[in-house]
XYZ file of C-alpha atoms in Angstrom:
466
model
C -66.102 15.095 4.194
C -64.197 16.290 1.111
C -61.162 17.017 3.265
C -61.087 13.460 4.583
C -61.416 12.019 1.083
C -58.555 14.183 -0.210
C -56.282 13.086 2.640
C -57.165 9.456 2.051
C -56.520 9.750 -1.695
C -53.149 11.446 -1.038
C -52.084 8.672 1.316
C -53.156 6.068 -1.221
C -51.132 7.765 -3.976
C -47.978 7.921 -1.814
C -48.423 4.292 -0.824
C -48.844 3.275 -4.472
C -45.673 5.092 -5.537
C -43.773 3.602 -2.603
C -45.027 0.109 -3.360
C -43.998 0.466 -7.018
C -40.537 1.627 -5.975
C -40.128 -1.396 -3.745
C -41.212 -3.704 -6.570
C -38.718 -2.064 -8.948
C -35.914 -2.442 -6.407
C -36.885 -6.049 -5.775
C -36.856 -6.850 -9.499
C -33.485 -5.134 -9.945
C -31.857 -7.136 -7.142
C -33.316 -10.396 -8.460
C -32.009 -9.643 -11.961
C -28.534 -8.822 -10.615
C -28.423 -11.946 -8.441
C -29.391 -14.179 -11.349
C -27.015 -12.576 -13.842
C -23.880 -12.122 -11.733
C -24.453 -15.149 -9.504
C -23.673 -17.457 -12.435
C -20.151 -15.972 -12.598
C -19.394 -16.370 -8.874
C -17.406 -19.427 -7.765
C -16.510 -21.167 -4.549
C -12.786 -21.659 -3.868
C -11.326 -24.254 -1.496
C -7.615 -24.521 -0.771
C -5.212 -26.836 1.022
C -2.245 -25.292 2.803
C 0.479 -27.496 4.313
C 1.928 -26.260 7.594
C 4.686 -27.625 9.787
C 3.895 -27.459 13.481
C 5.906 -28.626 16.497
C 4.473 -31.925 17.763
C 4.909 -31.086 21.454
C 2.508 -28.439 22.599
C 2.515 -27.079 26.139
C -0.563 -25.619 27.726
C 1.580 -24.479 30.681
C 1.854 -20.738 31.440
C 5.626 -21.237 31.193
C 5.420 -21.946 27.477
C 7.746 -19.343 25.948
C 10.985 -19.149 23.982
C 13.207 -19.717 27.039
C 11.208 -22.788 28.054
C 11.423 -24.168 24.524
C 15.185 -23.657 24.335
C 15.622 -25.381 27.710
C 13.919 -28.549 26.415
C 15.719 -28.419 23.070
C 19.095 -28.165 24.833
C 18.518 -31.399 26.741
C 16.190 -33.357 24.463
C 16.944 -31.975 21.025
C 14.734 -29.931 18.719
C 10.990 -30.339 18.850
C 9.893 -32.818 16.183
C 7.687 -31.261 13.540
C 4.615 -32.723 11.925
C 3.019 -31.606 8.694
C -0.616 -30.575 8.911
C -3.079 -29.709 6.189
C -5.252 -26.638 6.670
C -8.328 -26.179 4.495
C -9.348 -22.670 3.438
C -12.553 -21.392 1.869
C -13.240 -18.319 -0.215
C -14.993 -16.947 -3.264
C -14.072 -15.610 -6.676
C -15.591 -14.058 -9.766
C -15.087 -15.156 -13.382
C -13.634 -12.291 -15.439
C -12.902 -14.152 -18.674
C -14.893 -16.863 -20.444
C -11.753 -19.009 -20.747
C -11.503 -19.631 -17.021
C -9.735 -16.646 -15.459
C -11.029 -15.900 -11.953
C -10.336 -12.857 -9.771
C -10.122 -13.375 -6.003
C -8.172 -12.233 -2.923
C -4.489 -13.036 -2.512
C -5.095 -14.153 1.071
C -7.636 -16.741 -0.157
C -4.997 -18.624 -2.181
C -1.808 -17.619 -0.333
C 0.490 -20.580 0.326
C -1.970 -23.078 -1.170
C -0.615 -26.362 -2.492
C -4.010 -27.215 -3.943
C -6.766 -24.931 -5.257
C -10.211 -26.238 -6.223
C -13.022 -24.254 -7.809
C -16.722 -25.109 -7.824
C -18.906 -23.275 -10.344
C -22.489 -22.224 -9.681
C -23.676 -25.122 -11.884
C -21.910 -27.629 -9.625
C -18.919 -28.468 -11.854
C -15.557 -28.708 -10.079
C -12.060 -27.942 -11.397
C -8.506 -27.827 -10.178
C -7.126 -24.306 -10.511
C -3.679 -22.903 -11.202
C -2.376 -19.711 -9.656
C -1.567 -17.190 -12.408
C -0.605 -14.020 -10.552
C -0.724 -12.450 -7.088
C -0.236 -9.030 -5.581
C 0.043 -8.921 -1.810
C -0.133 -5.134 -1.614
C -3.650 -4.954 -3.088
C -4.587 -8.434 -1.782
C -5.647 -9.548 -5.259
C -4.946 -12.702 -7.238
C -5.950 -14.399 -10.496
C -6.410 -18.161 -10.783
C -7.328 -20.193 -13.882
C -9.359 -23.307 -14.533
C -9.406 -25.393 -17.706
C -12.872 -24.432 -18.930
C -14.350 -22.369 -21.754
C -17.481 -20.376 -22.623
C -18.076 -19.557 -18.971
C -20.451 -16.813 -17.757
C -18.513 -13.623 -17.106
C -19.197 -10.774 -14.698
C -18.873 -7.296 -16.191
C -16.509 -4.936 -14.394
C -17.900 -1.509 -13.535
C -16.394 1.845 -12.521
C -15.607 2.371 -8.836
C -14.545 5.999 -9.247
C -18.107 7.317 -9.427
C -19.737 5.566 -6.475
C -22.070 7.379 -4.088
C -22.738 6.833 -0.398
C -26.217 5.329 -0.034
C -26.019 3.522 -3.377
C -27.601 0.030 -3.343
C -25.187 -2.889 -3.700
C -25.170 -6.691 -3.514
C -22.442 -8.842 -1.980
C -22.262 -12.268 -3.640
C -20.178 -15.163 -2.410
C -20.009 -18.493 -0.611
C -19.901 -17.923 3.155
C -19.222 -20.729 5.632
C -18.662 -23.261 2.855
C -22.353 -23.586 1.937
C -21.302 -24.310 -1.658
C -20.121 -27.768 -0.573
C -23.760 -28.814 -0.386
C -25.345 -26.247 -2.714
C -23.204 -24.543 -5.378
C -25.494 -21.531 -5.749
C -23.862 -18.447 -4.171
C -25.319 -16.452 -1.298
C -26.620 -12.953 -2.056
C -26.924 -10.147 0.513
C -28.179 -6.619 -0.077
C -27.144 -3.302 1.425
C -25.829 0.138 0.602
C -22.450 1.808 0.298
C -21.901 3.129 3.810
C -18.660 5.023 3.190
C -15.838 5.441 0.669
C -12.038 5.770 0.861
C -11.742 3.817 4.118
C -8.211 3.177 5.427
C -7.717 0.113 7.621
C -4.081 -0.254 8.732
C -5.026 -2.648 11.532
C -6.351 -5.234 9.084
C -3.229 -5.457 6.946
C 0.192 -6.976 7.300
C 3.093 -4.720 6.470
C 3.105 -5.704 2.775
C -0.642 -5.138 2.355
C -2.250 -1.752 1.831
C -5.915 -1.743 2.812
C -6.500 1.785 1.632
C -9.300 3.517 -0.274
C -11.763 0.711 0.516
C -15.523 0.673 -0.052
C -17.499 0.200 3.165
C -20.880 -1.547 2.966
C -23.537 -2.923 5.304
C -24.336 -5.786 2.887
C -23.576 -8.880 4.947
C -20.061 -10.227 4.358
C -19.085 -13.338 6.293
C -16.141 -15.778 6.398
C -15.919 -17.382 2.958
C -17.129 -14.255 1.153
C -13.567 -13.025 0.617
C -12.819 -12.714 -3.088
C -16.462 -12.488 -4.128
C -17.858 -9.463 -5.975
C -19.618 -6.377 -4.668
C -22.110 -5.471 -7.402
C -24.244 -2.440 -8.275
C -27.836 -2.545 -9.544
C -26.556 -2.457 -13.135
C -25.056 -5.940 -12.606
C -21.522 -4.545 -12.704
C -18.733 -5.511 -10.307
C -17.595 -2.433 -8.387
C -15.463 -4.150 -5.760
C -13.939 -7.375 -4.451
C -15.080 -8.256 -0.914
C -12.102 -8.471 1.370
C -12.776 -8.013 5.089
C -15.142 -7.273 7.951
C -14.759 -5.598 11.310
C -16.237 -7.795 14.004
C -16.042 -8.529 17.712
C -17.951 -11.788 17.394
C -16.285 -13.391 14.368
C -19.385 -12.833 12.235
C -21.244 -10.087 10.433
C -21.869 -6.873 12.392
C -22.858 -4.504 9.603
C -19.392 -3.321 8.593
C -17.787 -4.926 5.549
C -15.180 -3.754 3.066
C -14.384 -4.246 -0.602
C -11.390 -3.381 -2.792
C -12.477 -0.888 -5.502
C -12.583 -2.662 -8.868
C -10.641 0.120 -10.595
C -7.697 -0.785 -8.387
C -7.903 -4.314 -9.780
C -8.314 -3.057 -13.361
C -4.915 -1.353 -13.257
C -3.061 -4.612 -12.589
C -5.414 -7.249 -14.002
C -3.526 -7.732 -17.254
C -0.242 -8.276 -15.448
C -1.842 -10.695 -12.975
C -3.259 -12.746 -15.849
C 0.173 -12.833 -17.511
C 1.807 -13.813 -14.209
C 3.946 -10.698 -14.096
C 5.237 -9.208 -10.878
C 3.440 -6.024 -9.853
C 5.891 -3.176 -9.266
C 5.127 -0.071 -7.252
C 6.876 3.266 -7.149
C 8.881 4.233 -4.058
C 10.552 7.409 -2.831
C 12.056 6.119 0.409
C 10.643 8.580 2.915
C 8.542 8.496 6.043
C 5.949 11.270 6.096
C 3.463 12.888 8.454
C 0.307 14.909 7.907
C 0.347 18.598 8.827
C -1.923 19.507 11.728
C -3.079 23.038 12.485
C -0.060 23.841 14.654
C 2.382 22.715 11.952
C 0.548 24.623 9.239
C 0.568 27.738 11.407
C 4.278 27.320 12.168
C 5.202 27.012 8.491
C 2.765 29.713 7.393
C 0.586 27.413 5.265
C -3.039 28.535 5.064
C -4.455 25.683 2.952
C -5.050 22.196 4.287
C -2.375 20.550 2.189
C 1.121 19.122 2.324
C 3.053 16.574 4.353
C 6.300 16.825 6.299
C 9.234 14.460 5.732
C 10.040 12.715 9.010
C 12.763 10.318 7.842
C 14.672 9.522 4.654
C 15.941 6.033 3.808
C 19.658 5.777 3.068
C 20.445 5.586 -0.662
C 16.745 5.851 -1.546
C 15.478 7.880 -4.541
C 14.550 10.739 -2.177
C 17.975 10.583 -0.526
C 19.755 10.736 -3.865
C 17.589 13.646 -5.026
C 18.375 15.692 -1.931
C 15.084 15.432 -0.015
C 15.733 16.180 3.664
C 14.058 15.657 7.001
C 11.772 18.590 7.723
C 11.013 19.323 4.069
C 7.352 19.990 3.345
C 6.052 18.263 0.221
C 3.278 20.416 -1.229
C 2.830 19.062 -4.753
C 3.456 15.909 -6.775
C 3.879 16.664 -10.491
C 2.184 20.019 -9.812
C -0.867 18.343 -8.219
C -1.574 19.540 -4.691
C -0.976 16.958 -1.980
C -3.781 16.942 0.569
C -2.394 14.327 2.960
C 0.046 11.438 3.325
C -2.361 8.864 1.896
C -2.697 10.842 -1.332
C 1.076 11.102 -1.715
C 1.468 7.361 -1.134
C -1.174 6.656 -3.801
C 0.534 9.010 -6.267
C 3.943 7.439 -5.706
C 2.855 3.790 -5.782
C 0.894 4.407 -8.991
C 4.048 5.747 -10.679
C 6.126 3.334 -12.769
C 9.585 2.753 -11.262
C 12.166 4.632 -13.320
C 9.876 7.552 -14.167
C 10.960 11.072 -13.275
C 8.587 13.115 -11.118
C 8.647 16.659 -9.727
C 8.108 17.378 -6.055
C 7.331 20.930 -4.967
C 8.751 21.363 -1.485
C 9.031 24.086 1.115
C 12.426 24.326 2.825
C 13.488 27.128 5.138
C 10.525 29.211 3.994
C 11.395 28.906 0.292
C 9.565 26.872 -2.340
C 11.673 24.615 -4.470
C 11.098 22.000 -7.176
C 13.098 18.777 -6.963
C 13.209 16.143 -9.678
C 13.197 12.576 -8.380
C 13.651 9.325 -10.253
C 11.075 7.019 -8.677
C 12.465 3.699 -7.493
C 11.009 0.224 -7.083
C 9.463 -0.508 -3.699
C 11.752 -3.047 -1.935
C 10.216 -6.286 -0.682
C 12.258 -6.212 2.537
C 11.546 -2.569 3.280
C 11.492 -3.148 7.054
C 15.194 -4.089 6.914
C 16.247 -0.752 5.433
C 17.717 1.940 7.643
C 16.986 5.636 7.724
C 19.525 8.354 7.142
C 20.108 10.299 10.343
C 20.357 14.009 9.602
C 22.578 14.349 12.634
C 25.243 12.021 11.236
C 27.065 14.717 9.312
C 27.445 18.462 8.977
C 26.106 20.107 5.819
C 27.494 23.120 3.955
C 26.201 24.199 0.531
C 25.039 20.665 -0.257
C 28.196 19.048 1.086
C 27.686 16.615 3.996
C 30.768 15.484 5.831
C 31.790 13.073 8.574
C 34.889 12.552 10.685
C 37.312 9.936 9.361
C 36.549 6.544 10.898
C 38.079 3.089 10.330
C 34.910 2.095 8.468
C 35.026 5.126 6.147
C 38.779 4.637 5.573
C 38.127 1.100 4.374
C 35.029 2.058 2.364
C 36.690 4.907 0.424
C 40.319 3.676 0.671
C 41.358 6.810 2.500
C 45.036 7.264 3.390
C 44.661 10.540 5.317
C 44.247 10.564 9.094
C 43.018 14.167 9.338
C 40.235 16.008 7.530
C 36.565 15.197 6.963
C 35.002 12.716 4.538
C 32.315 13.744 2.072
C 29.484 11.248 2.717
C 26.670 12.899 0.746
C 26.160 15.580 -1.895
C 22.788 17.210 -2.461
C 21.480 17.087 -5.994
C 21.797 20.350 -7.957
C 23.699 22.017 -5.100
C 26.881 24.151 -5.244
C 28.763 21.090 -3.961
C 27.585 18.921 -6.848
C 28.368 21.636 -9.386
C 31.864 22.148 -7.953
C 33.075 18.650 -8.906
C 33.635 17.388 -5.385
C 32.693 13.720 -5.044
C 31.458 11.430 -2.303
C 34.488 9.820 -0.633
C 36.695 12.891 -1.072
C 38.555 14.112 2.012
C 38.329 17.866 2.707
C 41.754 19.023 3.932
C 41.593 22.833 3.759
C 38.973 25.585 3.288
C 40.182 29.030 2.271
C 43.699 27.934 3.179
C 42.758 26.965 6.730
C 43.465 23.389 7.782
C 40.482 21.122 8.539
C 41.225 18.404 11.091
C 37.678 17.277 11.914
C 33.988 18.184 11.774
C 34.365 20.841 14.447
C 36.965 22.651 12.323
C 34.782 22.255 9.222
C 31.727 23.698 11.000
C 33.679 26.548 12.599
C 35.332 27.618 9.346
C 32.288 27.325 7.085
C 30.027 29.186 9.532
C 32.115 32.327 8.946
C 32.333 32.104 5.143
C 30.402 34.419 2.858
C 30.654 34.308 -0.902
C 32.601 31.742 -2.918
C 35.245 29.681 -1.153
C 38.208 27.518 -2.144
C 38.218 23.938 -0.929
C 41.229 21.631 -1.033
C 40.547 17.865 -1.059
C 42.769 14.826 -1.486
C 41.986 15.079 -5.224
C 42.750 18.756 -5.660
C 41.120 22.213 -5.423
C 37.467 23.112 -5.993
C 35.374 26.279 -5.725
C 32.201 26.107 -3.666
C 29.920 28.901 -4.794
C 27.357 30.637 -2.649
C 23.770 29.403 -3.066
């Protein structure tokens, strides 16, 4: 009998503790919803789009078919349509500054904001950043409730969170935001399929708190009522919630918030290289035991990396003496660097470690239009890269000579750079032997050991051994 009573009492104690825990959690979520919900707004936008008036449902509707009609009947007349968009935002300053997603307000000719108390305002766009998909808008209001920003660097998987926003335009009828509860399912998610080329959906917070259309731009909040992320996207096969949502870490927003409020353009660092992670085979081939480093696949012409002498096949092991684990880490390090700053890359080339100083550039907006430098375009000797004389190079460097090779690139801190030879020079002789073309240059230099004398169209120079 005693045994049964003890078991029953134990079960009762566990149930009591569990019930108290549930009550505490319930109270915490209610408190968060009430506190932060006041600072969440509904955003509606109007975007004007021009669309061809004639629309064909035929299977032959393609570019050729369109051109055929335009040739005989003229261009398709265009009509202007208005598209309405819905999203959410969170008030970050009592004087009307609101943080949201860039894609919520992108291209909008009209932005309207409805507060949780039902008041409506026209909003002005203050600043946008397509890469992080963040934007700041402002309304003419004061003494507004503000959501406190938290710290997204110390999040834990399994941590309870709330997603607050205005899905499906419910705020049109009822201005109070919708609250859903879940946990942090994963951290540092990378979603290249969700982003356009200029957007970088990297390092995202994954949650199972329900996020639906219209939630974009709303806050993801912890149980301390602090914003830890901005809801941005879901993965779905149905168009609705399926348990996988994503938020931009708030610390990413913190870094650029001041500039967005001031309407400044957000600049990101850029090296101008295409990189690849090292798999086991590559690490074994290069003799690298640790899981670190990336390999340079391509180098953009005239990019910071190109000018510093980074080459295809170089392994980048460290950035400012911090070990590089993978390509995503290197991209984060570079983009977080202010354009114009000098950084040090530790590389491995031909089995030897080397440090190269690079002046970080500004990431171009039309990066897809840039071309890569083909390592096979010229022959390299002691940092000197040459090409055969072509009509294009003759015009570019105002070359009078018809024989010789043109210096098209000089590696930074190489014997060639130290010798005084310049890009555009024409190499005529090496060690007294005439150079007619690249084949001569390669044949002669392959046999040279020690210092050598080079004659160019500007005079003589000594190329020292590395």
